Short mmCIF file of C-alpha atoms in Angstrom, two decimals:
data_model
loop_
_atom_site.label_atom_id
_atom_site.label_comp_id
_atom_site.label_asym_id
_atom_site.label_seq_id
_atom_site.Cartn_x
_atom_site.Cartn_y
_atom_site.Cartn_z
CA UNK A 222 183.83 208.59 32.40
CA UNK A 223 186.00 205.31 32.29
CA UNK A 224 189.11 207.36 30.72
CA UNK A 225 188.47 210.11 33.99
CA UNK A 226 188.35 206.89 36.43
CA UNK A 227 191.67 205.75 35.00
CA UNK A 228 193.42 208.90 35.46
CA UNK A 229 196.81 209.42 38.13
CA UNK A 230 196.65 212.21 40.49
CA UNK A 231 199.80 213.50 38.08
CA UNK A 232 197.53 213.43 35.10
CA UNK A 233 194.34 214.67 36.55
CA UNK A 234 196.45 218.15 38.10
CA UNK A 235 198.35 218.39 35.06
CA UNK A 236 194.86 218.55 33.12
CA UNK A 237 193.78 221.35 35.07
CA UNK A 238 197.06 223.15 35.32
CA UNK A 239 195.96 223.26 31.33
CA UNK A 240 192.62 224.40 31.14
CA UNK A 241 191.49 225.97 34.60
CA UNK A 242 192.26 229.10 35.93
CA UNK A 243 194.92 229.67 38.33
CA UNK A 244 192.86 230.75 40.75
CA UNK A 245 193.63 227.97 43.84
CA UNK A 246 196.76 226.68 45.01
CA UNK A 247 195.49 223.21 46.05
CA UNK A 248 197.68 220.52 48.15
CA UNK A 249 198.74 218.41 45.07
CA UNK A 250 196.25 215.34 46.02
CA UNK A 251 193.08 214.35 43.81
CA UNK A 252 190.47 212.94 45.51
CA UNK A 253 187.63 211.15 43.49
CA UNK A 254 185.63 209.30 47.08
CA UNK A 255 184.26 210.39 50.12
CA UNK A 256 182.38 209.01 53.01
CA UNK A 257 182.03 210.47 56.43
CA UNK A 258 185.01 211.42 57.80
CA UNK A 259 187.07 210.24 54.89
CA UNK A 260 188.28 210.92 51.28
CA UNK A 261 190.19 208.37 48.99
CA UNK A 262 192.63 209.91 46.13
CA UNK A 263 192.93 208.06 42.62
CA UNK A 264 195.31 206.22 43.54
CA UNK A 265 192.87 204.71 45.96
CA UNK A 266 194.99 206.30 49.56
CA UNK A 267 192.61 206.96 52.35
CA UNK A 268 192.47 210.15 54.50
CA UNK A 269 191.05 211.71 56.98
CA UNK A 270 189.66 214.92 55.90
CA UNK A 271 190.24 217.88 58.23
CA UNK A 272 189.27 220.74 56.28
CA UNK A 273 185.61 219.69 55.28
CA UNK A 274 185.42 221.85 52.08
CA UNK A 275 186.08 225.39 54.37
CA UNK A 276 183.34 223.71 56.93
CA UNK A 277 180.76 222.66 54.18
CA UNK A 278 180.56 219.00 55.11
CA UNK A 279 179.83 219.34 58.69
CA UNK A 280 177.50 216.68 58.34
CA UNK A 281 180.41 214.08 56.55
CA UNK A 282 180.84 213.34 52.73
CA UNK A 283 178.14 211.90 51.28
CA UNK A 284 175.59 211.81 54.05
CA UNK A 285 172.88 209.50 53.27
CA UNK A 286 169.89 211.20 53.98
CA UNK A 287 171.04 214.36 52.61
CA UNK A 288 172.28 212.34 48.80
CA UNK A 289 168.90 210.48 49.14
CA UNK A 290 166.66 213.92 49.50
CA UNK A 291 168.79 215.72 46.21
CA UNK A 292 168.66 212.17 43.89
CA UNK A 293 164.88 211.75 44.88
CA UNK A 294 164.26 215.66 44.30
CA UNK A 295 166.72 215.38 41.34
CA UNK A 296 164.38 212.94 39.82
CA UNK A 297 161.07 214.72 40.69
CA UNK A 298 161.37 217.88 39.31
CA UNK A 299 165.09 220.44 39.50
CA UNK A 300 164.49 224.29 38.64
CA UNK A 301 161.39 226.32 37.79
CA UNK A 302 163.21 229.84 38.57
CA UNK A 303 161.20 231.82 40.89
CA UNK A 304 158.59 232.92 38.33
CA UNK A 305 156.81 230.12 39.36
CA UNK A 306 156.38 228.62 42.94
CA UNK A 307 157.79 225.09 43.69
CA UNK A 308 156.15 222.20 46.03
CA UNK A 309 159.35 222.27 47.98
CA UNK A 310 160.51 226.04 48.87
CA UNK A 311 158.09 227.09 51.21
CA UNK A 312 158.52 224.08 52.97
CA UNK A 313 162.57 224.62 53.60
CA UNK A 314 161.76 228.55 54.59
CA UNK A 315 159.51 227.14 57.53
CA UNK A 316 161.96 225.16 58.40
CA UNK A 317 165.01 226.87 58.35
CA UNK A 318 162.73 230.21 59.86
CA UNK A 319 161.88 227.87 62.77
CA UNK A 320 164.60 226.57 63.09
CA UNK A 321 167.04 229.74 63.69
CA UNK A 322 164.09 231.58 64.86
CA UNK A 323 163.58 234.26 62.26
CA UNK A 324 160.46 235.50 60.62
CA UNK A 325 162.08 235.39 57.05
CA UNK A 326 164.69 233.25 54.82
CA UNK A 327 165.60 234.79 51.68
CA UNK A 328 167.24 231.72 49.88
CA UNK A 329 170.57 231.98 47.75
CA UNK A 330 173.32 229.83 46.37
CA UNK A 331 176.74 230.80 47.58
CA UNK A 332 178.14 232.22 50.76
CA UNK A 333 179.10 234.95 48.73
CA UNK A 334 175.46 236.07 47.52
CA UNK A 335 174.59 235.38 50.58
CA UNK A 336 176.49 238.52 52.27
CA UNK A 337 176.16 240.53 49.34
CA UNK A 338 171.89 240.25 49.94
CA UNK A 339 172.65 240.84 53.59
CA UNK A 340 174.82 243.96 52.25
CA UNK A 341 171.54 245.35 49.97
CA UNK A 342 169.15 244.50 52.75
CA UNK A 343 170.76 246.39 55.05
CA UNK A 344 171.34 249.24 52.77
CA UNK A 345 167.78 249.32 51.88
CA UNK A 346 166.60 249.21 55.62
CA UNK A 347 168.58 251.78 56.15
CA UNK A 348 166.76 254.23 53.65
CA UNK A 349 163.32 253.31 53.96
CA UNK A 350 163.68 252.27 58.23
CA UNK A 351 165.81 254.53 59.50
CA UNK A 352 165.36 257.40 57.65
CA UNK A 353 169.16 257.49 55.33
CA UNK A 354 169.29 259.84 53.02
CA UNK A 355 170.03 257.66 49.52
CA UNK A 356 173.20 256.54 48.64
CA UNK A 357 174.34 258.00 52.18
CA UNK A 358 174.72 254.40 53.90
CA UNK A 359 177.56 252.93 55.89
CA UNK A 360 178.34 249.84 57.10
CA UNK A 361 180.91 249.00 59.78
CA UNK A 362 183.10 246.22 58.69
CA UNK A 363 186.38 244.46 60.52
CA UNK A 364 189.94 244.27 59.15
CA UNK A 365 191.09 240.84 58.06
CA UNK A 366 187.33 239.62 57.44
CA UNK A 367 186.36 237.49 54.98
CA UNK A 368 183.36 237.73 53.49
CA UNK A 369 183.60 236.14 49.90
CA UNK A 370 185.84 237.64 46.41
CA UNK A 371 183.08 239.39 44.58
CA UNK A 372 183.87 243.27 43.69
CA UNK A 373 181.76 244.81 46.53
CA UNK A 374 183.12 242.46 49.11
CA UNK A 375 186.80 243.12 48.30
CA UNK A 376 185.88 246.91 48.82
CA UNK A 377 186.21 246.35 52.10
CA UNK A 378 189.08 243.64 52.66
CA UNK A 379 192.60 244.32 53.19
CA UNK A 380 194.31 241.16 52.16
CA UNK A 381 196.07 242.70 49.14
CA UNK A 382 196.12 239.33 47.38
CA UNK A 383 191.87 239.72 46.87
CA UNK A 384 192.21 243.11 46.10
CA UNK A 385 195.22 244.02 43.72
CA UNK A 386 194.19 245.25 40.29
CA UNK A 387 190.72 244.73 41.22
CA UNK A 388 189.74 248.37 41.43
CA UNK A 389 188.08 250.66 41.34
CA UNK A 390 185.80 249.66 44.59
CA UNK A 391 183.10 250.37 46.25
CA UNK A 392 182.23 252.78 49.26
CA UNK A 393 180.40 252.76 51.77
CA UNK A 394 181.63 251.31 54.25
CA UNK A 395 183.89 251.63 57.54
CA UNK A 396 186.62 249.42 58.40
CA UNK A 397 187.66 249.06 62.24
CA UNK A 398 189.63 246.37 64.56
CA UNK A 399 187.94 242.63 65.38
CA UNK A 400 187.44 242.33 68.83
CA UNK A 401 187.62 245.95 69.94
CA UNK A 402 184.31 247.36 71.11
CA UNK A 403 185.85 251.19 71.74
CA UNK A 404 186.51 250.96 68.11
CA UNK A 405 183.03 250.01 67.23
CA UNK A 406 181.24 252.35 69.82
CA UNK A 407 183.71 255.37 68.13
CA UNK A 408 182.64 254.20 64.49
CA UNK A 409 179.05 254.29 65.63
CA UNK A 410 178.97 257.90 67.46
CA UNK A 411 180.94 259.21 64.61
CA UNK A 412 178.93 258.23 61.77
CA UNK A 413 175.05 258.67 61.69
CA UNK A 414 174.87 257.32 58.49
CA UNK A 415 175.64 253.36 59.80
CA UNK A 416 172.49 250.63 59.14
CA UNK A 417 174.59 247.93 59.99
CA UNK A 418 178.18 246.51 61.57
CA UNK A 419 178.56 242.76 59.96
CA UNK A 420 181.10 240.67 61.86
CA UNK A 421 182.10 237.37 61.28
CA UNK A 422 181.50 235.69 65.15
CA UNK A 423 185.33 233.75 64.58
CA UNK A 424 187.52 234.98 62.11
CA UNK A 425 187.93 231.89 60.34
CA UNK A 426 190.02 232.44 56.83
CA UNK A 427 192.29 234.83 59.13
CA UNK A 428 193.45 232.14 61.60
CA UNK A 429 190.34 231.22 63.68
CA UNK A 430 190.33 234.20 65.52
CA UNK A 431 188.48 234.00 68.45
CA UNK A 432 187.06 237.00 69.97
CA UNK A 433 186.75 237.82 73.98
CA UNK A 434 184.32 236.79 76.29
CA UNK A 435 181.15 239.76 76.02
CA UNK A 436 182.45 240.87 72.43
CA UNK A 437 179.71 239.71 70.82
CA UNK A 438 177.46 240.76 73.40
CA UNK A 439 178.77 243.66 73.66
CA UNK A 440 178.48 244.74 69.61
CA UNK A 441 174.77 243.68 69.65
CA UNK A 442 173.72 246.06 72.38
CA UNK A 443 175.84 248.84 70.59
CA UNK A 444 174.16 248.45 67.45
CA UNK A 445 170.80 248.22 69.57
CA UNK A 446 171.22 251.45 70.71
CA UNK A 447 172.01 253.15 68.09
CA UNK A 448 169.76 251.36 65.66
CA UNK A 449 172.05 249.81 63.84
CA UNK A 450 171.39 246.44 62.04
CA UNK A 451 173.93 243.30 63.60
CA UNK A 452 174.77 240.81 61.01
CA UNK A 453 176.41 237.92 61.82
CA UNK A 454 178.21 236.24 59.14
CA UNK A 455 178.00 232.66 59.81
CA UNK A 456 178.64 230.85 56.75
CA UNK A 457 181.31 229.19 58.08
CA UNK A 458 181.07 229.07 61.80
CA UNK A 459 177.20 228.23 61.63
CA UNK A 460 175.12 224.79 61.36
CA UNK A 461 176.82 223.59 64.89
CA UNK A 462 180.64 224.03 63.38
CA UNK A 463 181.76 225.49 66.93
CA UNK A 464 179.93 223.46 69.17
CA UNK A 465 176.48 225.91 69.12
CA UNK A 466 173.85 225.27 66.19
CA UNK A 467 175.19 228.88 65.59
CA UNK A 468 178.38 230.66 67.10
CA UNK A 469 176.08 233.49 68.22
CA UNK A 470 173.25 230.98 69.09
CA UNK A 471 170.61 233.64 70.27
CA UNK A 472 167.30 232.12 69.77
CA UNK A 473 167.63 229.33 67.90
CA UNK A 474 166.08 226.37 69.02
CA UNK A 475 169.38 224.21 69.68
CA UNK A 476 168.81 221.84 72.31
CA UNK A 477 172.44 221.81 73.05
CA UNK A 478 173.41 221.58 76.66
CA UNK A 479 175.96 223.84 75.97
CA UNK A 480 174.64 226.96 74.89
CA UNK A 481 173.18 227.92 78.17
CA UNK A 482 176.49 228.39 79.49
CA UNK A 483 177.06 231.60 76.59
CA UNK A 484 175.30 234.66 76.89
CA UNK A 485 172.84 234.96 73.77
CA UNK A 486 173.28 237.33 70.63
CA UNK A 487 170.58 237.06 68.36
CA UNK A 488 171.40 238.93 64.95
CA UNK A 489 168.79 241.31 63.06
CA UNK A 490 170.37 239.42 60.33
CA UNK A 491 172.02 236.04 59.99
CA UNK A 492 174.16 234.78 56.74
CA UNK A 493 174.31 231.19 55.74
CA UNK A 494 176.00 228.43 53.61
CA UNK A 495 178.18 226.06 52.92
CA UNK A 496 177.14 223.34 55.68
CA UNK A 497 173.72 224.27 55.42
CA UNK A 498 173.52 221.97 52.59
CA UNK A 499 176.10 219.40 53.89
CA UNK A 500 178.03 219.89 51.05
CA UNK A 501 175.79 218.38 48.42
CA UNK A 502 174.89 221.41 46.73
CA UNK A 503 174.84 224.83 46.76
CA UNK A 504 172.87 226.64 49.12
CA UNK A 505 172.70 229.66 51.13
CA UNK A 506 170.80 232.26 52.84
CA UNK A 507 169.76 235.62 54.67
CA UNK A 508 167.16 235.08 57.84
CA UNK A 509 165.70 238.50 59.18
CA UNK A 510 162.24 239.25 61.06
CA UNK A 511 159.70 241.10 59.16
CA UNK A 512 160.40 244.66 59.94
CA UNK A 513 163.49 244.26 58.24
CA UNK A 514 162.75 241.83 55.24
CA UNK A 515 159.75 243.58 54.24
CA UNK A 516 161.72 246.30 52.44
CA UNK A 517 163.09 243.77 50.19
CA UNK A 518 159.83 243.92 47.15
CA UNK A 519 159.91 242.11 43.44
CA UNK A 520 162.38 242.51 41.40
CA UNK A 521 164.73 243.96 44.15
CA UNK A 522 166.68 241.02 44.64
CA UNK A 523 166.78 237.56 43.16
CA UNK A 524 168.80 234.43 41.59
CA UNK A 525 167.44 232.15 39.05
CA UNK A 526 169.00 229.08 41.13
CA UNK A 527 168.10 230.27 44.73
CA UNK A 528 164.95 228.52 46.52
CA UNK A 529 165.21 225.97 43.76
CA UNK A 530 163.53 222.76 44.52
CA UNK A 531 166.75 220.47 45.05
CA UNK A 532 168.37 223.06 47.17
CA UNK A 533 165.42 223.07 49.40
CA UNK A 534 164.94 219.43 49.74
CA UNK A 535 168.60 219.23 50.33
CA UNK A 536 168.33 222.15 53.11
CA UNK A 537 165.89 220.56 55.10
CA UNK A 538 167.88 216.94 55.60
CA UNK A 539 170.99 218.68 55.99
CA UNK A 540 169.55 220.71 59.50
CA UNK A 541 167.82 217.51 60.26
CA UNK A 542 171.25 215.58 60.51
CA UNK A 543 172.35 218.32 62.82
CA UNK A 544 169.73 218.08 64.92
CA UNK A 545 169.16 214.02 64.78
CA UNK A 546 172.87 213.37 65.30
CA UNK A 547 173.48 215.92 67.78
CA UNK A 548 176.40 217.00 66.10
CA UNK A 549 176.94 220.61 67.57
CA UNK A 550 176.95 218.87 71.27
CA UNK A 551 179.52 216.41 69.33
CA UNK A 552 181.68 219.03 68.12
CA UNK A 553 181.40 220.80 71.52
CA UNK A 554 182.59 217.31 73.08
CA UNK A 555 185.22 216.61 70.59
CA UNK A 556 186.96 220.35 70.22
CA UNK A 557 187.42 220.25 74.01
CA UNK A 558 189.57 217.06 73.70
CA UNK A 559 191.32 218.40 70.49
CA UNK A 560 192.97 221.34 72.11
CA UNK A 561 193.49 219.85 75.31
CA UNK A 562 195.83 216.77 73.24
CA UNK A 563 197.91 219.10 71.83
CA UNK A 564 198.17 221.86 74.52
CA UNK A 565 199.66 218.69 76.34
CA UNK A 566 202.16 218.34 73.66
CA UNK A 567 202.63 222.00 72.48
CA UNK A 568 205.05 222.94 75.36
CA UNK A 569 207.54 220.38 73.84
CA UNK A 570 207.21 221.01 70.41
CA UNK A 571 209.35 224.63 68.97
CA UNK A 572 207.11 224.31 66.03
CA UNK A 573 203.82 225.45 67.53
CA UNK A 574 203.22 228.39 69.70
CA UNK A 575 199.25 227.68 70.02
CA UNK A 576 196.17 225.80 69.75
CA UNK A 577 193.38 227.81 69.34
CA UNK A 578 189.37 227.44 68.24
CA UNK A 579 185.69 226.35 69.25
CA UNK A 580 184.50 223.20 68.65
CA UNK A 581 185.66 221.63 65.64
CA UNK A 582 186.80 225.10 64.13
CA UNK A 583 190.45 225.24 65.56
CA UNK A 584 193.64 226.16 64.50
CA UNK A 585 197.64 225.77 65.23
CA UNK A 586 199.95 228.78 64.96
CA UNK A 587 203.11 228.00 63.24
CA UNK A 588 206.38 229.57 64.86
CA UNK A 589 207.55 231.06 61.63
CA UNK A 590 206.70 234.23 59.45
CA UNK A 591 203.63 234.39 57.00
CA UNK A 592 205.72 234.45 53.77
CA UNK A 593 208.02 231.14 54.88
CA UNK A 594 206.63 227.68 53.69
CA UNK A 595 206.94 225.68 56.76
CA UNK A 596 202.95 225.08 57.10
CA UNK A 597 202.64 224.32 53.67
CA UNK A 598 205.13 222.24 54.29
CA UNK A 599 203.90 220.69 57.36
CA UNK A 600 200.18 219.83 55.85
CA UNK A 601 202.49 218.00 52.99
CA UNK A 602 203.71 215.99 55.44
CA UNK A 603 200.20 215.44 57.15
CA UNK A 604 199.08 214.64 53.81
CA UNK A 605 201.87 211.53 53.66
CA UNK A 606 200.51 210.41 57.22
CA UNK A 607 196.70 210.15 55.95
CA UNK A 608 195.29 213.55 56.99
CA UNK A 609 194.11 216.21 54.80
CA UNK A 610 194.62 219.98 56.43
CA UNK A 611 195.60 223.64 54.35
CA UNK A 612 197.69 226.83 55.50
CA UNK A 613 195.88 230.07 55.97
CA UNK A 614 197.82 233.40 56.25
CA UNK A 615 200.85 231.72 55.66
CA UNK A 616 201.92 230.29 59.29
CA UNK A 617 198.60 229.30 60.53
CA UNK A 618 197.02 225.89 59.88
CA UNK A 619 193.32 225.18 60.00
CA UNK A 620 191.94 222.38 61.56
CA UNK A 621 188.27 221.41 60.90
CA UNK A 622 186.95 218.06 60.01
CA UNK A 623 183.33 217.03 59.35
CA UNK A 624 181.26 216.68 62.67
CA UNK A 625 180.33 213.19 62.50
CA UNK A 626 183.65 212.13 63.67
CA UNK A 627 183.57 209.79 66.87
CA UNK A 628 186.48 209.98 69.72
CA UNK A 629 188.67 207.54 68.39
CA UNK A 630 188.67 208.69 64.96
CA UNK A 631 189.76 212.21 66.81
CA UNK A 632 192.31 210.56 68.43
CA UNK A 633 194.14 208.75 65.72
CA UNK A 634 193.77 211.97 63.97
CA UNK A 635 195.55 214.03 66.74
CA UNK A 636 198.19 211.26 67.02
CA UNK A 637 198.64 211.90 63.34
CA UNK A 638 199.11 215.72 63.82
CA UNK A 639 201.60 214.84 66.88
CA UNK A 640 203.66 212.59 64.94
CA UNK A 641 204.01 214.50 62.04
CA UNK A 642 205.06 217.54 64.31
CA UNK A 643 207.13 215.84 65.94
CA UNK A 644 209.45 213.95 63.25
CA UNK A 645 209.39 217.23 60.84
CA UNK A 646 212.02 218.65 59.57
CA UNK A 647 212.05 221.96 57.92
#
């Protein structure tokens, strides 16, 4: 341990470069401390962090509470696979069930498991609910989604990147445009074989895409009436990342003052992760009602790791923070006066084009072509003024920083971005 807390940033990515796969291109910075808002390199440079692990540490780095449940759990008792019940699973499903308003959570790891249960669920729904005959199923899908990298996911992308020599893929399933209901209601009178149409709320990984007013709305009663399953894919954009407890914030029982003012879509199934651990760990999970759940039986579906004890302890203080801190009514707050600071500077800056996002899930659109390097190139430069951001589809940067942060920290953060803008040259 002393020889890894002695390491430069230079030695520590040249170590990987050796003996890790290529499979990220990181910003060249190695961070080794985090707390709240911030992250400290080797070196010992502090930064703000505005990417918050792709919106895992909505709840800031190292959260107290959240640490404190995983060391005491740690030190109680860590994995017992599900062949055996644990003291602390049942517990977390309650509480996350109550909390989103669901009947059932099936408990997972990654974000990626997560949507590949919803995926089976749905399948299986669809052939013992509605009737399918087997190995008939569809499932409506939207271009430029991301979902996750594993095989079946990929199936269904069309960033050739993910998908390139990854073949052959799976079918089953039907891909149409975001944010176009006459392409969804075509899709579902054209296809009797669809149990489900799973939509990510914002496209995040594709630029924080936000969709128009009623499209949500508008997909749910769709898929109502022609019994079709809605899943919401809310990995990223859930746990009060866009100002809601959820972006489609149906029934949840967010006390946000906010949410009243969006009409409600509540999924048949909802997909979680990354924040709804705060970071600390990995967890994940698929929430349904009994009608749809129930088809899911032993040995259908399982993970050694999911519903372990740690996760579950961890689950629990991570949606208390949310709710104790008030963080999605902070993120509301705080995204307002995000884009409304730069779309005060934007008309005087060439670089930008556009501000876009909800709550703390936003994005800038760079005035250049995917394939050039000028965001990369840009976040390098935000790195050298103290704030920590990525590129995503080339031209677009992605702005989302844990929710604890307070106005001032905001505004020293946008006055950052401005300056940076402002003095770069290409």
């Amino acid at each position: 341990m002393s020889v890894l807390e002695q390491m430069t940033s230079k030695d520590a990515i040249a170590l990987e470069d050796k003996y890790g796969a290529h499979n990220y291109h990181p910003l060249p910075v190695v961070l080794n401390r985090g707390e709240g808002v911030y992250v400290w390199d080797v070196e010992g440079k502090k930064y703000y962090d505005f990417l918050s692990a792709y919106s895992a540490v909505n709840q800031g780095h190292c959260h107290p509470k959240i640490v404190g449940a995983m060391t005491r759990q740690a030190e109680t008792l860590t994995l017992t696979s599900r062949a055996f019940y644990n003291d602390m699973l049942g517990k977390f499903e309650k509480y996350a069930a109550e909390t989103f308003k669901f009947d059932k959570l099936l408990p997972m790891n990654t974000g990626a498991e997560a949507v590949e249960t919803a995926l089976k669920l749905s399948r299986k729904w669809g052939y013992e609910k509605k009737g399918i005959s087997e190995n008939e199923a569809q499932i409506i899908v939207c271009e430029n989604n991301f979902h996750g990298r594993t095989t079946t996911i990929i199936s269904f992308s069309n960033d050739p990147v993910a998908r390139k020599n990854f073949g052959p893929f799976t079918d089953g399933f039907i891909k149409i445009e975001y944010d176009n209901l006459s392409a969804l209601q075509e899709a579902l009178e054209h296809n009797s074989n669809v149990v489900a149409f799973l939509v990510e709320p914002i496209q995040g990984e594709a630029g924080v895409y936000v969709p128009s007013d009623g499209y949500l709305k508008g997909a749910k009663d769709l898929c109502e009436k022609h019994n079709v399953l809605f899943i919401a894919d809310e990995v990223q954009t859930g746990i009060a990342r866009t100002g809601r407890l959820l972006a489609t914030c149906g029934n949840c029982s967010c006390e946000n003052k906010h949410c009243s003012s969006t009409p409600d879509v509540k999924p048949d199934v909802l997909i979680l992760g990354k924040a709804l651990s705060g970071g600390a760990y990995p967890v994940s999970g698929v929430l349904a009602d009994n009608h749809i759940m129930e088809v899911i039986r032993p040995g259908n579906h399982g993970s050694t790791f999911g519903g372990n004890p740690i996760a579950a302890a961890v689950g629990i203080a991570a949606l208390e923070v949310i709710r104790e801190e008030a963080l999605a009514e902070n993120a509301y707050d705080l995204g307002v006066l995000f884009r409304a600071e730069l779309n005060k500077f934007i008309p005087s800056c060439d670089l930008v084009t556009k501000v876009r996002g909800r709550g703390l899930l936003n994005a800038i659109l760079i005035n250049d072509t995917e394939d050039s390097s000028t965001a990369w190139d840009i976040c390098m430069a935000l790195k050298e003024n103290g704030l920590l951001a990525k590129p995503t589809h080339g031209n677009i940067i992605r702005f989302a920083p844990p929710l604890v942060m307070n106005k001032e920290q905001l505004l020293e953060c946008v006055a950052i971005i401005i300056k940076t803008l402002t003095e770069f040259k290409a």
